[in-house]
Short mmCIF file of C-alpha atoms and ligand atoms in Angstrom, two decimals:
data_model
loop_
_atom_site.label_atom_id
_atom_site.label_comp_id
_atom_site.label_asym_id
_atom_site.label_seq_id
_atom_site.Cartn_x
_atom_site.Cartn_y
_atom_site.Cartn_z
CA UNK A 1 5.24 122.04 -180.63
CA UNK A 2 3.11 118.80 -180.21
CA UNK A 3 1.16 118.73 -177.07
CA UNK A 4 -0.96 115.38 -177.94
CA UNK A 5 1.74 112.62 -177.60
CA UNK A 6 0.98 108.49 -177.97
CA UNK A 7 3.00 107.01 -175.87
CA UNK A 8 3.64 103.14 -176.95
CA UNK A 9 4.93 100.69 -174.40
CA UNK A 10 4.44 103.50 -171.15
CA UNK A 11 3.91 100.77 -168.77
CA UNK A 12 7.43 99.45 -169.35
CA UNK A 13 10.41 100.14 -167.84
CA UNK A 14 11.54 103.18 -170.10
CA UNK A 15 8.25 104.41 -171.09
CA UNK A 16 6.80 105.10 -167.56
CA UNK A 17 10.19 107.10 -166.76
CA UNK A 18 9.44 109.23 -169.51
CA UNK A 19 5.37 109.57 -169.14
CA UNK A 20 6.52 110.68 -165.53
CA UNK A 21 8.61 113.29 -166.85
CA UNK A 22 6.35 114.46 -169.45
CA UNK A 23 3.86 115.09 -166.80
CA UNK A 24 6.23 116.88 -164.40
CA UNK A 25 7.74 118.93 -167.14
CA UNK A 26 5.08 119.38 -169.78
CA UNK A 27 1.94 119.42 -167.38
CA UNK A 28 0.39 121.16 -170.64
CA UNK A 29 0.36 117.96 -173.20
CA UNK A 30 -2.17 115.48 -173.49
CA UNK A 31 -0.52 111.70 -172.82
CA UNK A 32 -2.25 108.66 -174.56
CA UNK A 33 -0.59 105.78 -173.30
CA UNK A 34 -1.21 102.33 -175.20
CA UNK A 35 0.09 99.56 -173.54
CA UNK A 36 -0.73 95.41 -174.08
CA UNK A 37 0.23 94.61 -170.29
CA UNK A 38 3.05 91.84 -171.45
CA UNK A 39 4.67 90.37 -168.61
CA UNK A 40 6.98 93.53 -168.79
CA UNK A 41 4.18 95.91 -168.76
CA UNK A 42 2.90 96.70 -164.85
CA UNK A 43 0.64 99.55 -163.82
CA UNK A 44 2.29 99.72 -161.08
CA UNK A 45 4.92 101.70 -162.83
CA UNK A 46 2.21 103.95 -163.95
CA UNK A 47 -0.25 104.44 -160.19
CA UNK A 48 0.75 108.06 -159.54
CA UNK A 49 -0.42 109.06 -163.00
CA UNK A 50 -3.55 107.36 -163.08
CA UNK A 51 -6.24 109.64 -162.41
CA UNK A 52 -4.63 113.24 -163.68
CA UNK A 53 -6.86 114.88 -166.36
CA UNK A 54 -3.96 114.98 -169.02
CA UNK A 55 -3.13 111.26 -169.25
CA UNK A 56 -5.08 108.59 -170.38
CA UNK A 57 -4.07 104.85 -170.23
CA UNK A 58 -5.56 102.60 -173.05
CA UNK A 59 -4.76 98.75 -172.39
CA UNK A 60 -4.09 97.18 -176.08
CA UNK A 61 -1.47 95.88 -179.01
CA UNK A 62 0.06 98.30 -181.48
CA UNK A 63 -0.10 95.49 -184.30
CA UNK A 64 -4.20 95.83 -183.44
CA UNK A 65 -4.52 98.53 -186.93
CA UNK A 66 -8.34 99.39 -185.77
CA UNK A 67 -6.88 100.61 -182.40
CA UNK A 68 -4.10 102.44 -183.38
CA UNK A 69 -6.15 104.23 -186.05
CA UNK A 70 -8.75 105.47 -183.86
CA UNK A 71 -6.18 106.39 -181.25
CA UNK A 72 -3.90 108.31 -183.71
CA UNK A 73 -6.74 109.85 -185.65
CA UNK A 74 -8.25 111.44 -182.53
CA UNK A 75 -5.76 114.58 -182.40
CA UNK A 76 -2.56 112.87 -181.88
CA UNK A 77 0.32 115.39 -183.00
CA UNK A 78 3.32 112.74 -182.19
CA UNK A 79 3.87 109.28 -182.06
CA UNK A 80 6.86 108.01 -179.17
CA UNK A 81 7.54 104.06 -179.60
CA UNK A 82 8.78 102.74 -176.70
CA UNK A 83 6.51 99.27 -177.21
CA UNK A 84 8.76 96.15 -177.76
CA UNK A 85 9.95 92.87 -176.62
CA UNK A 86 12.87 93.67 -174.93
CA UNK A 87 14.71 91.13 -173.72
CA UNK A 88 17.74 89.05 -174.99
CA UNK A 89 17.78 86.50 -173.61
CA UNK A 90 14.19 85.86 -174.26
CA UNK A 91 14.38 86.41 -177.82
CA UNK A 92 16.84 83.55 -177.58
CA UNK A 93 14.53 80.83 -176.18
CA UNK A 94 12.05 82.17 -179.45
CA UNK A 95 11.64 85.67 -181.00
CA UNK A 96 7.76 85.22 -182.51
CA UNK A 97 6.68 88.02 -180.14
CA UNK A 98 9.71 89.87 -180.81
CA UNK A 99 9.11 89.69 -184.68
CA UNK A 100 5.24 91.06 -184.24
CA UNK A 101 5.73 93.53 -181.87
CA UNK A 102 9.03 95.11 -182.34
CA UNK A 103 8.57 94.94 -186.69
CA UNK A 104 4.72 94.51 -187.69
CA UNK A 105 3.99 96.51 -184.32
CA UNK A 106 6.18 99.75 -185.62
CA UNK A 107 4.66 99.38 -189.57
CA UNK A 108 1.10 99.43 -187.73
CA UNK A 109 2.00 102.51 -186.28
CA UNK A 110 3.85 104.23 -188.56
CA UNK A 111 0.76 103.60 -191.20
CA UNK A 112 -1.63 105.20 -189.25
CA UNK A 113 0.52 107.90 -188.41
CA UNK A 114 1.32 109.10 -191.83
CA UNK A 115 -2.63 108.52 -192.34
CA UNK A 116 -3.57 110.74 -190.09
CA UNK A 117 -0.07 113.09 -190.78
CA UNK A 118 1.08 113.14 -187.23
CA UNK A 119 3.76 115.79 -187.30
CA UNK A 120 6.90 113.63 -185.52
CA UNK A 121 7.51 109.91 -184.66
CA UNK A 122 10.09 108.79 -182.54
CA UNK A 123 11.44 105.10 -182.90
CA UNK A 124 13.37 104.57 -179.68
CA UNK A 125 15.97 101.85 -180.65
CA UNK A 126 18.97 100.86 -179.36
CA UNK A 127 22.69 100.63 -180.03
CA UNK A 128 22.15 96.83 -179.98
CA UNK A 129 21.14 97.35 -184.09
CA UNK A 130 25.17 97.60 -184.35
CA UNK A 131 26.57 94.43 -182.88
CA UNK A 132 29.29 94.11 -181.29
CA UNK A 133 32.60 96.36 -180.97
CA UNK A 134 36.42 95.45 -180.56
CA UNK A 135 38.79 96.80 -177.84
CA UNK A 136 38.61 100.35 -179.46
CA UNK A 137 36.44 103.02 -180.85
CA UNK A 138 32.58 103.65 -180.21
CA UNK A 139 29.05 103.61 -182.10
CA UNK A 140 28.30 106.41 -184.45
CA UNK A 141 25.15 106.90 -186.83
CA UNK A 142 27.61 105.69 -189.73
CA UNK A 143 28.33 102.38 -187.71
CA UNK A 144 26.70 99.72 -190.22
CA UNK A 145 24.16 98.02 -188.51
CA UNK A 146 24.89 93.96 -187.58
CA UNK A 147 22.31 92.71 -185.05
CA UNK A 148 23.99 89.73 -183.55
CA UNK A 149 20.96 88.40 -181.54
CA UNK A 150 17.24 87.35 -182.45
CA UNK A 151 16.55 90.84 -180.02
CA UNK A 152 18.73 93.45 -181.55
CA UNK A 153 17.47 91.97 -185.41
CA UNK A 154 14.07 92.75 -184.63
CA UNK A 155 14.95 96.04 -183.81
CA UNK A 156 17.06 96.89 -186.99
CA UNK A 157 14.87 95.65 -188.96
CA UNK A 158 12.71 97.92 -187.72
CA UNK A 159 14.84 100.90 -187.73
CA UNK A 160 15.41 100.32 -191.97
CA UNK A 161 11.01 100.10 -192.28
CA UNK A 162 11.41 103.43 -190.23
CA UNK A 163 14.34 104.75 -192.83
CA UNK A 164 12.43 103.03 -195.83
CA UNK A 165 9.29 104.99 -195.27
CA UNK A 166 11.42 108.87 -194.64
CA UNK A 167 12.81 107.94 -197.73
CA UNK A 168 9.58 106.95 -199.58
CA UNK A 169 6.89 108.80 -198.54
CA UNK A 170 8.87 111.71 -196.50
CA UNK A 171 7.32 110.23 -192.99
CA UNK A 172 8.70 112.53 -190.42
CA UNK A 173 10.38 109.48 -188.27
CA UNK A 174 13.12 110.13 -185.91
CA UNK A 175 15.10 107.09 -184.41
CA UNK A 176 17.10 107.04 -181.23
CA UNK A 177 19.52 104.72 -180.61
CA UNK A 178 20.63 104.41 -176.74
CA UNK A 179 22.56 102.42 -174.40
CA UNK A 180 22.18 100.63 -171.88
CA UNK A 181 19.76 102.38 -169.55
CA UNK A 182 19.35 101.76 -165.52
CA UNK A 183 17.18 103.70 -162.94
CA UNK A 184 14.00 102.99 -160.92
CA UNK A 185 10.47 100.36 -162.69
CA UNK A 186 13.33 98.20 -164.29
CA UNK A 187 12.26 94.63 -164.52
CA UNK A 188 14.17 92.30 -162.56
CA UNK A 189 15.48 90.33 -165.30
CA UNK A 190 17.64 93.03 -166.25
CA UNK A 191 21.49 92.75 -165.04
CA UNK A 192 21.34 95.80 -162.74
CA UNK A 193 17.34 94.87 -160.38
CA UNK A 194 17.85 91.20 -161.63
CA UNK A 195 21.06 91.14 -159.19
CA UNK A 196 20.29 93.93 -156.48
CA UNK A 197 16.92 92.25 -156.29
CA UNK A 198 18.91 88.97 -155.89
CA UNK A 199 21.23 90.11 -153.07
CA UNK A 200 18.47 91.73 -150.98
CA UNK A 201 17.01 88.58 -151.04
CA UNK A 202 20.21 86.81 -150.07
CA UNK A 203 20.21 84.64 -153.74
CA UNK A 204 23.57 84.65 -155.40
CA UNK A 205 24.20 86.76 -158.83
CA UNK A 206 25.05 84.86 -162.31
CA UNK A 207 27.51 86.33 -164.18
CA UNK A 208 27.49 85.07 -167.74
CA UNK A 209 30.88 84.02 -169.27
CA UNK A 210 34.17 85.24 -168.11
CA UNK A 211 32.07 88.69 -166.96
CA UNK A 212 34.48 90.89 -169.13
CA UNK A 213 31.47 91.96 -171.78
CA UNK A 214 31.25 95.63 -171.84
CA UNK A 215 28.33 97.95 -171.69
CA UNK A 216 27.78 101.91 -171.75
CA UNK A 217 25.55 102.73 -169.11
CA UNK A 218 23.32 105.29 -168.75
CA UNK A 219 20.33 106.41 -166.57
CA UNK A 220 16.87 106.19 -167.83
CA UNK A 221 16.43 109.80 -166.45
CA UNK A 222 18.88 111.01 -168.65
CA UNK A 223 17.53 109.04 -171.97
CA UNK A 224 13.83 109.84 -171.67
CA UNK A 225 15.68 113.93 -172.02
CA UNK A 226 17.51 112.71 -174.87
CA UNK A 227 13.95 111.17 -176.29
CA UNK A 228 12.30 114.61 -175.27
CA UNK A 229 14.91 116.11 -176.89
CA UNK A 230 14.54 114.46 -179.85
CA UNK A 231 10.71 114.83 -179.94
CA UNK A 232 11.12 118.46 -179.72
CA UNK A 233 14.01 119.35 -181.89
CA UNK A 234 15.15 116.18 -183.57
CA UNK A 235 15.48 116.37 -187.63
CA UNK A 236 13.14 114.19 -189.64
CA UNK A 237 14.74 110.90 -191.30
CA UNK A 238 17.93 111.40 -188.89
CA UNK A 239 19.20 109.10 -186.37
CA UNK A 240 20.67 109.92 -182.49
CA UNK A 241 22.84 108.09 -180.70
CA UNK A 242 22.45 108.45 -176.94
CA UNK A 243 25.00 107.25 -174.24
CA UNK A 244 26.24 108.54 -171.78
CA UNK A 245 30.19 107.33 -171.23
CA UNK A 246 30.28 105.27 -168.81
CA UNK A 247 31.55 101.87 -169.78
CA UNK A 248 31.99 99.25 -167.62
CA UNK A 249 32.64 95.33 -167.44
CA UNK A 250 29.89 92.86 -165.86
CA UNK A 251 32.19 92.27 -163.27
CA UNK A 252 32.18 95.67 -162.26
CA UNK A 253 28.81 96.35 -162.01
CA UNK A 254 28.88 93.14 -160.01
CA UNK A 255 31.53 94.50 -157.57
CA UNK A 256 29.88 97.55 -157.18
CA UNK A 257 26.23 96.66 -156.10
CA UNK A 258 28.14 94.36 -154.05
CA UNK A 259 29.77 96.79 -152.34
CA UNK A 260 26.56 98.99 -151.98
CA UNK A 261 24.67 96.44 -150.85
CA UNK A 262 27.35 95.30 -148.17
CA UNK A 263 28.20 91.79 -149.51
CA UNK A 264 30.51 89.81 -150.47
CA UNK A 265 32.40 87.58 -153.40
CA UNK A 266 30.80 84.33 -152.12
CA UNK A 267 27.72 86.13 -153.29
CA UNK A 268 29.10 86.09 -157.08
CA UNK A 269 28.13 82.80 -159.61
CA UNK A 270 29.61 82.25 -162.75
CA UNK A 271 27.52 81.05 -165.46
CA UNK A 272 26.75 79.53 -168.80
CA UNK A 273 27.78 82.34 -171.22
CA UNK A 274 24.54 83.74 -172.95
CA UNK A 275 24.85 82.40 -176.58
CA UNK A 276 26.11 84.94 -179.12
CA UNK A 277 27.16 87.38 -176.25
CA UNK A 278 27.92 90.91 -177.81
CA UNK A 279 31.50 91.69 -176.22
CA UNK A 280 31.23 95.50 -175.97
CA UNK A 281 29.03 98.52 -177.16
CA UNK A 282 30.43 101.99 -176.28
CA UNK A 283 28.26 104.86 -177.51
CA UNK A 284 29.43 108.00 -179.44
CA UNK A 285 26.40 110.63 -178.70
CA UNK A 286 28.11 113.67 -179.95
CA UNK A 287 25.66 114.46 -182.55
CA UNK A 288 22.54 113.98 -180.28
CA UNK A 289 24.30 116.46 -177.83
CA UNK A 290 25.29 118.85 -181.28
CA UNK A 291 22.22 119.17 -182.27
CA UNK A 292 19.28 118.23 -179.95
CA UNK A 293 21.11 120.61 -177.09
CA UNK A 294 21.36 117.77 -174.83
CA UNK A 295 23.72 116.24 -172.16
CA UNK A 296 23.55 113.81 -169.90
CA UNK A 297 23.10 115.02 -165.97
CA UNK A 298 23.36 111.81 -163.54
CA UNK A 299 26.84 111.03 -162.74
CA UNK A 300 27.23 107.08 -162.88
CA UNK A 301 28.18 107.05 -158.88
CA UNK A 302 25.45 108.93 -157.65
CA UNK A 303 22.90 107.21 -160.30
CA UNK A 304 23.79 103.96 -159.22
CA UNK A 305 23.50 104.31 -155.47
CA UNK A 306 19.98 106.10 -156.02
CA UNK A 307 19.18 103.23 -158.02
CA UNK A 308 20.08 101.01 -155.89
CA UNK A 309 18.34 102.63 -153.24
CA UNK A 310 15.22 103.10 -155.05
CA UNK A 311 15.02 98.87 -155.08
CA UNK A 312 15.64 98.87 -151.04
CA UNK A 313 13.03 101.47 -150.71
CA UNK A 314 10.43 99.66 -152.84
CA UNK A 315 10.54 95.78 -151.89
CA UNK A 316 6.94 95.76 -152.69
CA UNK A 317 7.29 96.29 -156.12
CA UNK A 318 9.80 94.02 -157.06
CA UNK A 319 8.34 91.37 -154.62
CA UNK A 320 5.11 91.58 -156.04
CA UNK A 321 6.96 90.97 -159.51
CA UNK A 322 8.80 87.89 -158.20
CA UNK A 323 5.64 86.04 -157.04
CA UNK A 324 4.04 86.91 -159.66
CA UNK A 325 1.42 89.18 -158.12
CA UNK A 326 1.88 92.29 -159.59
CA UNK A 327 -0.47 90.13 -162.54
CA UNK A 328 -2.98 91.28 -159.77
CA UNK A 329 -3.05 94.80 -161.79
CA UNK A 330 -4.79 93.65 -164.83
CA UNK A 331 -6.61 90.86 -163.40
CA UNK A 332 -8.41 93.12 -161.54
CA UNK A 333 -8.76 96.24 -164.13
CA UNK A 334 -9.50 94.09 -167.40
CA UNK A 335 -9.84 90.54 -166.22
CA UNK A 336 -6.93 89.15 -168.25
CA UNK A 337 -4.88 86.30 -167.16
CA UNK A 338 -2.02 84.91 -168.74
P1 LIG B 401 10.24 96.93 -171.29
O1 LIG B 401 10.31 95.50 -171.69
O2 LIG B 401 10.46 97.29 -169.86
O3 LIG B 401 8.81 97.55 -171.69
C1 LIG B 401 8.19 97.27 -172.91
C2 LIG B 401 6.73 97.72 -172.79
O4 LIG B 401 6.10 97.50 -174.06
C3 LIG B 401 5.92 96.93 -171.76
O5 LIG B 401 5.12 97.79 -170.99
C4 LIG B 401 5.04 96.01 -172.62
O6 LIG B 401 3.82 95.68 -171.98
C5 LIG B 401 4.85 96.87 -173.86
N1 LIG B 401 4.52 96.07 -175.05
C6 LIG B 401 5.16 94.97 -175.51
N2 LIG B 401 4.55 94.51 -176.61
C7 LIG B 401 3.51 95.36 -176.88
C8 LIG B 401 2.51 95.41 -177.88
N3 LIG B 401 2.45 94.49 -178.87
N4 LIG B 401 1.60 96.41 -177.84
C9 LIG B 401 1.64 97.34 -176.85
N5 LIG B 401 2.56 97.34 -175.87
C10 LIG B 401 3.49 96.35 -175.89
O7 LIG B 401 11.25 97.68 -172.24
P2 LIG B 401 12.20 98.94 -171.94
O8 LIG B 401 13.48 98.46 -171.36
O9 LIG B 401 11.42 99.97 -171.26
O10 LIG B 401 12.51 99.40 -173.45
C11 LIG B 401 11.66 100.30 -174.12
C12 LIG B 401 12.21 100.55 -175.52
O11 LIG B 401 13.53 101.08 -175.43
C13 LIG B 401 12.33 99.27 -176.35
O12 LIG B 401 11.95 99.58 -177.67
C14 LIG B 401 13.81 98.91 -176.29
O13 LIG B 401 14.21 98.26 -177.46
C15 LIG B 401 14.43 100.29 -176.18
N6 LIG B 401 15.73 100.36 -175.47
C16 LIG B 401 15.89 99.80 -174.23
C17 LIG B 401 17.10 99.97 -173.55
C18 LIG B 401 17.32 99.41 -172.16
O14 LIG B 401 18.43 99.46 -171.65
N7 LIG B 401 16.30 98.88 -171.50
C19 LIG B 401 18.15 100.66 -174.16
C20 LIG B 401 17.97 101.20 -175.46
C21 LIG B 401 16.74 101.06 -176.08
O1 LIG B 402 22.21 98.21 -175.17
C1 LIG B 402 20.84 98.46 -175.06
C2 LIG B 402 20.13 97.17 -174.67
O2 LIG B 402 20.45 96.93 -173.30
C3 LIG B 402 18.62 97.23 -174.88
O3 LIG B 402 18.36 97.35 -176.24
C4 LIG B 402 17.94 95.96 -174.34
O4 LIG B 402 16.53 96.10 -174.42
C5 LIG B 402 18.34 95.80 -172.88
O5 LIG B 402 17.79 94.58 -172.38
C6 LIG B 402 19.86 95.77 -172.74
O6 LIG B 402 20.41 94.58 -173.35
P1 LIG B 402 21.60 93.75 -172.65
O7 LIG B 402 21.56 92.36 -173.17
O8 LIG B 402 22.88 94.48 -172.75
O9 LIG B 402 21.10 93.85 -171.12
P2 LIG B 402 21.03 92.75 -169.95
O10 LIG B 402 20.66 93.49 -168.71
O11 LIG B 402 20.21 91.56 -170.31
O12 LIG B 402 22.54 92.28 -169.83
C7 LIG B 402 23.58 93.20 -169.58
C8 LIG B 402 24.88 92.43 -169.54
O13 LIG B 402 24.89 91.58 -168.38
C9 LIG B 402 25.08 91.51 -170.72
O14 LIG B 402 26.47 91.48 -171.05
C10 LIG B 402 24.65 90.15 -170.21
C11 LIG B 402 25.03 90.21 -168.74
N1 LIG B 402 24.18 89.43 -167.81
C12 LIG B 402 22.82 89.63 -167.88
C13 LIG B 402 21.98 88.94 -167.05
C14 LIG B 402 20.47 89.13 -167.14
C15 LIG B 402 24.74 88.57 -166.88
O15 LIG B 402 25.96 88.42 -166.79
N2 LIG B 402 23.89 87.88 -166.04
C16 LIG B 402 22.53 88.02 -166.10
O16 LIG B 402 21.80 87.34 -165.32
#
């Protein structure tokens, strides 16, 4: 199987996780890593890997076509997308970046990759491209997509360009579509280190709306396996949902870290609802675990308090995020400021 992988977007939350399991559990395979640095990328994420033989870090923009052609055409077997703009309630305030990156950045790639006839690429979406679910039933691959916010359209519309060119030029593209992922290098404007990073620091949580909107939760652990998975035994043009059962209100995630972290209600803020707020997504990830031999491992318990440790044991991190000092990283490797 591949051994030369591009890695899009490793500096991120998700992508790190999985370069750091590629290189515990494929020391074998050659890791490109391209990464912009966006205010979401941090090498940080990436400091124990620097320096081994097998991985390479290579700081520019997958929309940049010159890049990503000499990158792909120097022996790359596989293509993994992790590079996006991420958040929703960014792509709110104005989705420009989202558009760019998350649309023209996946055409950029997937042109050079058919160029150059890289044998798989992996489109890691999300189950966002589906909207938003009633009281009952789950996400399957037959679930029509409806993107609901600036965020989750940028992503379908990338997931049909993915579908559009399997179907038109047979480009071996494989999309995941996952839930919502916790776990250690999340950025702390994500529910989960946005409000244990708030509570260690004694700042009060907001919890949007009436806190009753549902998500499936899953750790990033166990959806960089699924995206391994995928890589390795995933059908070309087909789609996987990945979750992981485990769906739970705002509130309870609230009540939980606040319970972990030994505080109490007064703690808890309501807030402005976020505008457009998908109620619930539940996942249905039987055919990933059918076919691609996969199942989740963390239980959501013992995740969560590992998580949540992981934060208490690395202040520095998320500090250095808060202050805005973690820019230090590029500022000193490529002179960039923002
Ligand atoms: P993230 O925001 O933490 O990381 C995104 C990374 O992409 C950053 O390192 C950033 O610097 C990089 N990037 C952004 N624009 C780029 C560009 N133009 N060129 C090169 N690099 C660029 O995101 P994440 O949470 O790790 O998500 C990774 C992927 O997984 C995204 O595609 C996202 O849609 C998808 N996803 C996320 C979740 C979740 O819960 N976080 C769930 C399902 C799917
Ligand atoms: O479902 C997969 C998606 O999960 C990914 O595609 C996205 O990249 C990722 O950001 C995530 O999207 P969400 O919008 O679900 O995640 P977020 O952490 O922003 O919010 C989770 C829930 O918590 C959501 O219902 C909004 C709510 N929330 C969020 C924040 C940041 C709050 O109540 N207060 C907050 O401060």
């Amino acid at each position: 199987m591949s051994n030369n992988i591009l890695i899009t977007g490793g500096a991120g939350f998700i992508g790190s996780n999985f370069v750091h399991l590629l290189l515990s559990e494929r020391p074998n395979w050659r890791l490109v890593c391209l990464d912009n640095l966006t205010y979401a990328g941090n090498l940080a994420n990436l400091a124990d890997c620097q320096g081994q033989k097998q991985f390479q870090f290579v700081m520019g923009d997958i929309c940049d076509a010159d890049l990503v052609d000499k990158l792909i055409g120097d022996n790359v077997d596989a293509v993994v997308n992790f590079a996006a703009e991420s958040h929703v309630d960014r792509s709110i305030l104005g989705c420009q970046e989202f558009i760019r990156t998350n649309i023209e950045g996946t055409q950029v790639l997937m042109d050079a990759a058919r160029k150059h006839e890289v044998e798989k690429f992996v489109q890691v979406s999300t189950d966002e491209v589906y909207g938003s679910l009633g009281e009952e039933g789950a996400f399957t691959e037959q679930t029509p997509l409806a993107p609901n916010s600036p965020y989750s359209a940028s992503k379908a519309a990338a997931d049909m360009l993915v579908r559009a060119y399997y179907k038109t030029y047979g480009f071996a593209a494989i999309t995941t579509r996952c839930s919502n992922n916790y776990g250690p290098y999340q950025f702390p404007e994500k529910l989960i280190p946005l409000f244990v990073t708030n509570l260690l620091a004694d700042k009060k949580v907001p919890v949007y709306g009436d806190g009753l909107n549902v998500r499936d939760w899953i750790h990033v652990e166990d959806h960089c396996r699924a995206i391994l998975a995928a890589l390795e035994k995933g059908r070309a043009g087909e789609v996987y949902n990945i979750g992981s059962d485990n769906e739970k209100t705002n509130l309870e995630i609230t009540h939980l870290l606040l319970k972990l972290l030994g505080k109490d209600e007064s703690m808890l803020e309501y807030v402005e609802d976020r505008m457009g707020h998908d109620r619930r997504y539940a996942i249905d990830a039987a055919k990933a675990k059918n076919e691609l031999e996969w199942q989740p491992q963390i239980d959501f318990a013992k995740g969560m308090a590992q998580t949540v440790q992981w934060y208490i044991d690395h202040q520095p991190w998320w500090q250095e995020i808060k202050t805005g000092e973690y820019l230090k990283y590029y500022k000193q490797q490529y002179g960039k400021t923002l």
